CSV table of C-alpha atoms in Angstrom, one decimal:
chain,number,residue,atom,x,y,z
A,1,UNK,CA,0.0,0.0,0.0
A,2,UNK,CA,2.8,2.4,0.7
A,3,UNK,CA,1.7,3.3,4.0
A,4,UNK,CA,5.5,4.2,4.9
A,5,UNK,CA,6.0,7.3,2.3
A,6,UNK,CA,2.6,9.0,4.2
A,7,UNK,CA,4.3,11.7,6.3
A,8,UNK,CA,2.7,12.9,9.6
A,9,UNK,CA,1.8,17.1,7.8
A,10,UNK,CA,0.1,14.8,5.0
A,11,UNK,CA,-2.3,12.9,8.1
A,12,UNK,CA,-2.7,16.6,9.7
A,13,UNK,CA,-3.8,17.9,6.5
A,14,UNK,CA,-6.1,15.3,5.7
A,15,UNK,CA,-7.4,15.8,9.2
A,16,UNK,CA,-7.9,19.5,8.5
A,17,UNK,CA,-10.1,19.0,5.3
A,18,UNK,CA,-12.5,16.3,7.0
A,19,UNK,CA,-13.0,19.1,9.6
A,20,UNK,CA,-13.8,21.6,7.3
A,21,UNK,CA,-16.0,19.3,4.5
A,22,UNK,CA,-17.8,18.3,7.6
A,23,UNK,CA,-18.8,21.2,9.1
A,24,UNK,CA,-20.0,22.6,5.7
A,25,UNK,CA,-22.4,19.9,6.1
A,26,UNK,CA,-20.9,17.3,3.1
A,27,UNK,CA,-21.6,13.3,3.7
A,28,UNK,CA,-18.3,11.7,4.7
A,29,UNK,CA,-18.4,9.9,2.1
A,30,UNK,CA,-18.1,12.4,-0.3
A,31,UNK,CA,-16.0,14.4,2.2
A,32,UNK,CA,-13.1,11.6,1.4
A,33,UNK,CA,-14.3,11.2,-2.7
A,34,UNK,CA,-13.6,14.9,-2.5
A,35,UNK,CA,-10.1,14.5,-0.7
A,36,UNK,CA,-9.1,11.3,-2.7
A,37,UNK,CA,-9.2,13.2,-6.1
A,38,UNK,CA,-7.6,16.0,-4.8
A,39,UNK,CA,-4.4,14.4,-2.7
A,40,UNK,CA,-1.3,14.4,-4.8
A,41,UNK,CA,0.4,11.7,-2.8
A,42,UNK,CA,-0.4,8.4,-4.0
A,43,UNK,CA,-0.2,6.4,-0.8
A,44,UNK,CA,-2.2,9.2,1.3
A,45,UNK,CA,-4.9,8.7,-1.3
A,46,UNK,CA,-4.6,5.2,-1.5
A,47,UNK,CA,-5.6,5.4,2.4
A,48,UNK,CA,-8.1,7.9,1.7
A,49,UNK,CA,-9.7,5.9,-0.9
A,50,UNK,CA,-9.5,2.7,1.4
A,51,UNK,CA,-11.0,4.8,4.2
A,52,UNK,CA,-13.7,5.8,1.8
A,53,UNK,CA,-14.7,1.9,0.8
A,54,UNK,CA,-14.9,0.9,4.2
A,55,UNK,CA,-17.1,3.4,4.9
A,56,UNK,CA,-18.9,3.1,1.6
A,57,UNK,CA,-19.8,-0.6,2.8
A,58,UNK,CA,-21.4,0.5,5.9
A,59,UNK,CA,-18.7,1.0,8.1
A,60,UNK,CA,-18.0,4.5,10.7
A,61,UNK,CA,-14.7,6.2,10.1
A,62,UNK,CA,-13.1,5.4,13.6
A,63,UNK,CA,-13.7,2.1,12.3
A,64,UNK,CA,-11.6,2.7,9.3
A,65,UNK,CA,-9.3,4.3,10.2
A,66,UNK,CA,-8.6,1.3,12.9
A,67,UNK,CA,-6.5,-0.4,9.9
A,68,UNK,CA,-4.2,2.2,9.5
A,69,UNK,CA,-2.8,2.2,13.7
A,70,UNK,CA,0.7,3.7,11.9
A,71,UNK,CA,-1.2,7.4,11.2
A,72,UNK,CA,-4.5,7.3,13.2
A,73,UNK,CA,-3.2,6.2,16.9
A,74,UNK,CA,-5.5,5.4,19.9
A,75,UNK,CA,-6.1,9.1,20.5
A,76,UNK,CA,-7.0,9.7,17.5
A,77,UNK,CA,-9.6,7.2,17.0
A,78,UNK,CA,-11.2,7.5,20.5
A,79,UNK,CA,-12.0,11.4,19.7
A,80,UNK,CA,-13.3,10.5,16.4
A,81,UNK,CA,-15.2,7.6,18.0
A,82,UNK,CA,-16.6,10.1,20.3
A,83,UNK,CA,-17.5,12.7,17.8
A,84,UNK,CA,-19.4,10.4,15.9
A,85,UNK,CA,-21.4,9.0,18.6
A,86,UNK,CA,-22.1,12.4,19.7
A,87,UNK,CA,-23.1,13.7,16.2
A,88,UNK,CA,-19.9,17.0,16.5
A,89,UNK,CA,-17.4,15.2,14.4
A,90,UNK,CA,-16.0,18.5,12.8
A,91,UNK,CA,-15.6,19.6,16.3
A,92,UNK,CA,-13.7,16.9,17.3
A,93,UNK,CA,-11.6,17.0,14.3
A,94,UNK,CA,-10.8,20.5,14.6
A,95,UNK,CA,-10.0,19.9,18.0
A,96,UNK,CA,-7.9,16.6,16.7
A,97,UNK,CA,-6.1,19.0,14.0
A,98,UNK,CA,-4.9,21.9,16.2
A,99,UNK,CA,-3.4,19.1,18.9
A,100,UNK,CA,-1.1,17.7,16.6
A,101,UNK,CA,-0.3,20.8,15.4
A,102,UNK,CA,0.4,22.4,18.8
A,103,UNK,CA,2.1,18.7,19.3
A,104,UNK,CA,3.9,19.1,16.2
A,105,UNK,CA,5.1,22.6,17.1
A,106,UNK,CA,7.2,21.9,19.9
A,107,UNK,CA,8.8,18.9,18.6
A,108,UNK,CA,10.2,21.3,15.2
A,109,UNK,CA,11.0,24.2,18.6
A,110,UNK,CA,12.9,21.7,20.1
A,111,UNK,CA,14.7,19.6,17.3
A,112,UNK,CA,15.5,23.3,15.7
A,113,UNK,CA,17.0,24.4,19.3
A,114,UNK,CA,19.3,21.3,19.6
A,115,UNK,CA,19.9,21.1,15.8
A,116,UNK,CA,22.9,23.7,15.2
A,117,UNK,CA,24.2,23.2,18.7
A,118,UNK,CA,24.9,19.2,17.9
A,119,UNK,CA,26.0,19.7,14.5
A,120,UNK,CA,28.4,22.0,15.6
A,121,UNK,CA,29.1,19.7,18.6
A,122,UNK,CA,30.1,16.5,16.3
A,123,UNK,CA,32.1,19.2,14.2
A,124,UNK,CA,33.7,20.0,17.0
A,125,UNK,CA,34.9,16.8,18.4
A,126,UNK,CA,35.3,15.3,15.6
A,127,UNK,CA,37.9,18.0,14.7
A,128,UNK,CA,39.7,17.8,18.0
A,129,UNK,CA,39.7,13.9,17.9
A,130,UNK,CA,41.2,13.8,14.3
A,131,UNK,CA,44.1,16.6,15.3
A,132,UNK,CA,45.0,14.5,18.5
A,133,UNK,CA,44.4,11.0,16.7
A,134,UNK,CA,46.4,11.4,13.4
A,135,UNK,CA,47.8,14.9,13.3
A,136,UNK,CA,49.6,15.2,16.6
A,137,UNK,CA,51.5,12.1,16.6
A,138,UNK,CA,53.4,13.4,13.4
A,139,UNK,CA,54.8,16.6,15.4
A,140,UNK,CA,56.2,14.3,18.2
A,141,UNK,CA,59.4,12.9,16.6
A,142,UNK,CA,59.9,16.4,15.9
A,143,UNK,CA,60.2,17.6,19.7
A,144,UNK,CA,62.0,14.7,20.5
A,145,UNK,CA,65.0,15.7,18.0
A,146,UNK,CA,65.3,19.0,19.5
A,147,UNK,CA,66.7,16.8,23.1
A,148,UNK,CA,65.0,19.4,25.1
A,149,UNK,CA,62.9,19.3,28.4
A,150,UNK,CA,59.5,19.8,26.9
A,151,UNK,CA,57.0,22.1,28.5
A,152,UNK,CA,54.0,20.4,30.4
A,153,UNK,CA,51.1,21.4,28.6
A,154,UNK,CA,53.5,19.7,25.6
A,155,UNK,CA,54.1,16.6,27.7
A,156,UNK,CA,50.3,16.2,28.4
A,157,UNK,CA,49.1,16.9,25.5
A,158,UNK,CA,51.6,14.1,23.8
A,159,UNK,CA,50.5,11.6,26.2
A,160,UNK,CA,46.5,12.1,25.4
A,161,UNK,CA,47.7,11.7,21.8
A,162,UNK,CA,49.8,9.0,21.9
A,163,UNK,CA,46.6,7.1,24.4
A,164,UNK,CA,44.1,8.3,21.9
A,165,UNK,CA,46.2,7.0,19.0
A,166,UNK,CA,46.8,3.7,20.7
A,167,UNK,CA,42.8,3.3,21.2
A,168,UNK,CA,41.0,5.2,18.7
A,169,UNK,CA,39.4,2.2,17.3
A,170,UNK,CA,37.9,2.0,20.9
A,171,UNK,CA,37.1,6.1,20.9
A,172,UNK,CA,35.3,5.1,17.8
A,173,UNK,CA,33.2,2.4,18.6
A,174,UNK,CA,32.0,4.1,22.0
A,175,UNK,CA,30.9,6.6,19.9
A,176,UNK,CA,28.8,4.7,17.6
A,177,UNK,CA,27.4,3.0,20.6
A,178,UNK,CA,26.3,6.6,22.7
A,179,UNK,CA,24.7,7.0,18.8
A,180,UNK,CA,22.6,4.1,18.8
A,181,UNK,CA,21.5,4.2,22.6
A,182,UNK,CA,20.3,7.9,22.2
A,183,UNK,CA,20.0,8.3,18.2
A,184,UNK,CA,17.5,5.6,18.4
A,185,UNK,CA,15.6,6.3,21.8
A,186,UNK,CA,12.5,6.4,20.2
A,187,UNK,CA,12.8,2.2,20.3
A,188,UNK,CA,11.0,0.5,22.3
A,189,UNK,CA,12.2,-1.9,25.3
A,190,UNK,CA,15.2,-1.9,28.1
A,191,UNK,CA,17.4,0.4,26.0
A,192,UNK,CA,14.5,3.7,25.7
A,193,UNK,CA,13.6,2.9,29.6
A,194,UNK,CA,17.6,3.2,30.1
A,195,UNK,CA,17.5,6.3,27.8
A,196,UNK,CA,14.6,8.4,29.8
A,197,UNK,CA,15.9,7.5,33.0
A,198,UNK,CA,19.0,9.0,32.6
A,199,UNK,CA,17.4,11.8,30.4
A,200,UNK,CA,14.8,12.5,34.2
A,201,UNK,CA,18.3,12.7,36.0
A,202,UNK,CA,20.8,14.5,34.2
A,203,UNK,CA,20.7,18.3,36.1
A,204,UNK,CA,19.8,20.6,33.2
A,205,UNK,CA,17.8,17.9,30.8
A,206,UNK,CA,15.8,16.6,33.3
A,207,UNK,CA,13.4,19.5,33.9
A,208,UNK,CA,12.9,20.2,30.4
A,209,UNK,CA,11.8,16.9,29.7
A,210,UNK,CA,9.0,16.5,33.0
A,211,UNK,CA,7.7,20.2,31.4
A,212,UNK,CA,7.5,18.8,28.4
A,213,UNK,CA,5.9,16.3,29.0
A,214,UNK,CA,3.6,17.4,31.9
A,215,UNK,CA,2.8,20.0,29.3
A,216,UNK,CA,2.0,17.3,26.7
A,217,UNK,CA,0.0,15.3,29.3
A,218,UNK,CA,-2.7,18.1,30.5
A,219,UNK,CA,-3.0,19.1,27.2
A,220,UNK,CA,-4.3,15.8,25.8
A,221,UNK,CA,-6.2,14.8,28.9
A,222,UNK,CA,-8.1,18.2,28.9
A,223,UNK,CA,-9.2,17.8,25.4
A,224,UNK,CA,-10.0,13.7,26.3
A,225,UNK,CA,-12.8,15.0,29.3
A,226,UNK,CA,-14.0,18.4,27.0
A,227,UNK,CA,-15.0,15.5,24.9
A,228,UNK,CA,-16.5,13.6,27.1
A,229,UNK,CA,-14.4,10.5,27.9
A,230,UNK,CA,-14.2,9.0,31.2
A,231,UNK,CA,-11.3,9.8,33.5
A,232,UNK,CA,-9.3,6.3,33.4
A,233,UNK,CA,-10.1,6.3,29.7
A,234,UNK,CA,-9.0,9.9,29.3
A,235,UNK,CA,-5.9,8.8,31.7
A,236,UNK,CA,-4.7,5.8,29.8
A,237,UNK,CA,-5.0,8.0,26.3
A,238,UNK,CA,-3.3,10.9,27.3
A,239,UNK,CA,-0.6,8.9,29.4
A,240,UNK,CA,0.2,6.6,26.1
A,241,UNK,CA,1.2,9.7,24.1
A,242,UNK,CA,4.1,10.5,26.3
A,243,UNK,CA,7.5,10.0,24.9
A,244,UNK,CA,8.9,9.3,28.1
A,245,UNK,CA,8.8,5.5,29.3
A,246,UNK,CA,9.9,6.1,33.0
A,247,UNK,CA,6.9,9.0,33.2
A,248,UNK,CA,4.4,6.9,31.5
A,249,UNK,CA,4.6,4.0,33.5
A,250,UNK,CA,4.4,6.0,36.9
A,251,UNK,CA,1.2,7.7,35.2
A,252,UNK,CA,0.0,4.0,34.4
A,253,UNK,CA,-0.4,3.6,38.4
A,254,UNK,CA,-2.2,6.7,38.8
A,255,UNK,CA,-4.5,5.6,36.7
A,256,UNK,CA,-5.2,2.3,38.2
A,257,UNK,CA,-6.0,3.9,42.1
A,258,UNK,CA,-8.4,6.6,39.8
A,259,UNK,CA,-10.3,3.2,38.9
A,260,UNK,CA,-9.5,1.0,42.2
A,261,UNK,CA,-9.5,3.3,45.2
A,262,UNK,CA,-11.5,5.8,43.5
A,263,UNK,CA,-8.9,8.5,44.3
A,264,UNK,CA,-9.0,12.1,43.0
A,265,UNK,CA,-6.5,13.1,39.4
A,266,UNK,CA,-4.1,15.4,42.0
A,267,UNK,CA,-4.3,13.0,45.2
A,268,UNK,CA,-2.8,10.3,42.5
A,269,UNK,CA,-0.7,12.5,40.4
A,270,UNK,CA,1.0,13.5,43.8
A,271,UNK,CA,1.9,10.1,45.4
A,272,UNK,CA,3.6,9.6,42.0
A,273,UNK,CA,6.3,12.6,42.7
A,274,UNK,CA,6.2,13.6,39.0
A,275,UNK,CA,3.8,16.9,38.8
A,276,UNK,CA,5.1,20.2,40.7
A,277,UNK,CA,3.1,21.6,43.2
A,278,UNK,CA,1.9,24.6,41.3
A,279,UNK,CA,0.5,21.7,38.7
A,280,UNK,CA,-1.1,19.4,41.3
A,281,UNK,CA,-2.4,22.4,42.8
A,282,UNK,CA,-3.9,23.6,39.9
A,283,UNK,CA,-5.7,20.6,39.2
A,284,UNK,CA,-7.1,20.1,42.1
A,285,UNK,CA,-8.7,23.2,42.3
A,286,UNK,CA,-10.1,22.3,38.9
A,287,UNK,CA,-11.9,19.0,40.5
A,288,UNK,CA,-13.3,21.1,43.2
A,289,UNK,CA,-14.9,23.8,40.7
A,290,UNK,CA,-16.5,21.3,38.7
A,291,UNK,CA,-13.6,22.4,36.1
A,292,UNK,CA,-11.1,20.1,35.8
A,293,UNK,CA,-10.6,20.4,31.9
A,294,UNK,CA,-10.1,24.5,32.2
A,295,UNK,CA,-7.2,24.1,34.7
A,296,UNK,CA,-5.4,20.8,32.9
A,297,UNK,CA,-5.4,23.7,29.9
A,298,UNK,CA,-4.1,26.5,32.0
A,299,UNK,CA,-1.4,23.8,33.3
A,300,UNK,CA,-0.5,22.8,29.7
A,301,UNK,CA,-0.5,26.5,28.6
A,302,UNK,CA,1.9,27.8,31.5
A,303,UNK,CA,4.5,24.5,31.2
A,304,UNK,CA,4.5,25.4,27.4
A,305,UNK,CA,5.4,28.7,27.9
A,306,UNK,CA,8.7,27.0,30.4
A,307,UNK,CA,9.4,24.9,27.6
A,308,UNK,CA,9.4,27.7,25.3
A,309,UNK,CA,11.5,30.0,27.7
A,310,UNK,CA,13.9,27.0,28.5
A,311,UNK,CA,14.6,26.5,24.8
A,312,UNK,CA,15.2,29.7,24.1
A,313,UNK,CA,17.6,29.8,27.2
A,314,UNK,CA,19.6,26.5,26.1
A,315,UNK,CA,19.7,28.1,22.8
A,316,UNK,CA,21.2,31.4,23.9
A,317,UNK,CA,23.6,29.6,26.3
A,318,UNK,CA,24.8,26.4,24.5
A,319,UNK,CA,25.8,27.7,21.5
A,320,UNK,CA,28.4,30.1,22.6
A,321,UNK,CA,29.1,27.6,25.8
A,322,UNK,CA,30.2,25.3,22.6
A,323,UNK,CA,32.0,27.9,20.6
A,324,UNK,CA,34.1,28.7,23.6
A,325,UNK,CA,35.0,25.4,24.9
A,326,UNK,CA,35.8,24.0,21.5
A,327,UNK,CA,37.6,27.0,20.8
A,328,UNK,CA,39.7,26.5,24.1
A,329,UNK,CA,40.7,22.9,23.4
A,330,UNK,CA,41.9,23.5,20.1
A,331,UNK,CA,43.8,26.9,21.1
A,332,UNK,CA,45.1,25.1,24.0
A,333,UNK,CA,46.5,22.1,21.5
A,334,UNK,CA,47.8,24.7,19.1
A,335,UNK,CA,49.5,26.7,22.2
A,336,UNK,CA,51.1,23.2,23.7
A,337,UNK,CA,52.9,22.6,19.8
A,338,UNK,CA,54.5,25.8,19.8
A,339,UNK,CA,55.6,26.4,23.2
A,340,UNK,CA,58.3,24.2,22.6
A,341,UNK,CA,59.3,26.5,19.4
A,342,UNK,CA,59.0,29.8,21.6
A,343,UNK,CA,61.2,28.2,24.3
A,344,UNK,CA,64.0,27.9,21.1
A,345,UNK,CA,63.5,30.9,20.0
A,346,UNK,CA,64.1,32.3,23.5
């Protein structure tokens, strides 16, 4: 079918145009007749035509769109479901369409933050590794026929050569390892659990990831109940789109004493130790007002806003944090090969 070459803009603009052929009043069967013949991708409208059989034989679009789990996901199809039952299906694809959008935002903020500070990161070290691994260990028979007492920054720096020299093929392979165990986090398993646990620990990563995330989390379940769902349907929806294994399984529990003990959203959310106080607070003011979905929005809207701040911040800081540390380790390799000239010369 070429499912594979259907990109995730090419799913949010399909679900933008069943929103708006919907809520102009068009059948939904014509509403994906319409889209088919207009889609220039052929596997998007190879699933838009599918979608449109199905239905065509008597089938609902949730329904559908339950064979294609790659581009409509649990969340997706539960709205939908919901929508249709309720007879406001362009509402709930609007609603559908700006999530992933929002969703999609600050995944392109983020991977645009960390993009030119890694790239100039692996330029970096790559740099420094190749000087010290190759270059280096051609300047060192040259200071040992001048029979001199070499400086110390000379001496260290030709001992991290000569070790680096010795083991690059070691240097190397760590290297591609710390590249799959964090390149490919996404992956499910021991190895992403491994991944997030050390991404909720490390000093500056950590809280950018729990906003994130928390951010991610309100958002969702506050559309979920707006809708309509139940709370431990809501919860396990909303806690399944987190990328972060270590948070979803601790949000997993809290669901489970929602539906066993019959506890409160921000009694369980605080045994947990995840959600801030300002969060859980928040929240359960929300339960007590009858409001619940207004302050899970006001929660995702003000940890967006940290997460936009924060990268903005790491921006500002990391890249000339880079420059200058990179720039110091070559300048101080440059400085230890021609001490030893200066001391001649003197």
């Amino acid at each position: 079918r070429g499912n594979k070459k259907v990109r995730t803009k090419d799913i949010d603009a399909l679900t933008w145009q069943l929103a708006s052929l919907v809520e102009a009043n068009v059948p939904i069967l014509r509403a994906l007749t319409l889209i088919a013949q207009q889609t220039e991708n052929p596997s998007l409208r190879a699933v838009v035509e599918n979608l449109r059989n199905q239905v065509k034989d008597g089938k609902t679009l949730s329904e559908s769109m339950k064979h294609y789990p790659q581009h409509f996901n649990n969340l997706f199809l539960s709205m939908v479901q919901s929508g249709e039952q309720g007879g406001v299906l362009d509402e709930v694809l609007y609603k559908v369409a700006e999530h992933r959008e929002k969703e999609q935002k600050m995944r392109r903020q983020i991977q645009s933050a960390m993009a030119y500070p890694m790239v100039m990161l692996v330029v970096g070290v790559g740099t420094v590794f190749v000087m010290l691994t190759f270059f280096m260990p051609k300047f060192v028979g040259i200071f040992e026929r001048m029979h001199r007492e070499l400086p110390l920054p000379t001496k260290l720096l030709i001992s991290v050569s000569q070790f680096m020299s010795a083991n690059w093929i070691w240097f190397l392979f760590g290297a591609l390892f710390v590249f799959a165990l964090f390149g490919r986090g996404r992956s499910s398993g021991k190895k992403k659990f491994i991944v997030d646990l050390i991404r909720l620990h490390t000093p500056i990563v950590k809280d950018f990831t729990r906003d994130a995330e928390i951010a991610k989390f309100c958002r969702t379940l506050g559309m979920l109940l707006r809708n309509g769902l139940p709370v431990y349907e809501s919860m396990s929806l909303a806690t399944r789109t987190l990328d972060n294994e270590v948070l979803r399984k601790r949000l997993e529990v809290t669901g489970k004493e929602i539906v066993n003990q019959g506890a409160t959203l921000s009694a369980s959310l605080k045994k947990i130790g995840i959600f801030p106080n300002f969060a859980i607070n928040m929240i359960a003011v929300g339960e007590e007002g009858g409001r619940l979905e207004d302050s899970l929005n006001s929660v995702a809207e003000a940890y967006e806003k940290e997460v936009e701040q924060a990268i903005s911040l790491m921006t500002s800081l990391l890249e000339p944090l880079l420059i200058l540390t990179i720039g110091g380790i070559v300048g101080f390799i440059v400085f230890a090969m021609l001490l030893p000239i200066f001391d001649i010369a003197a």
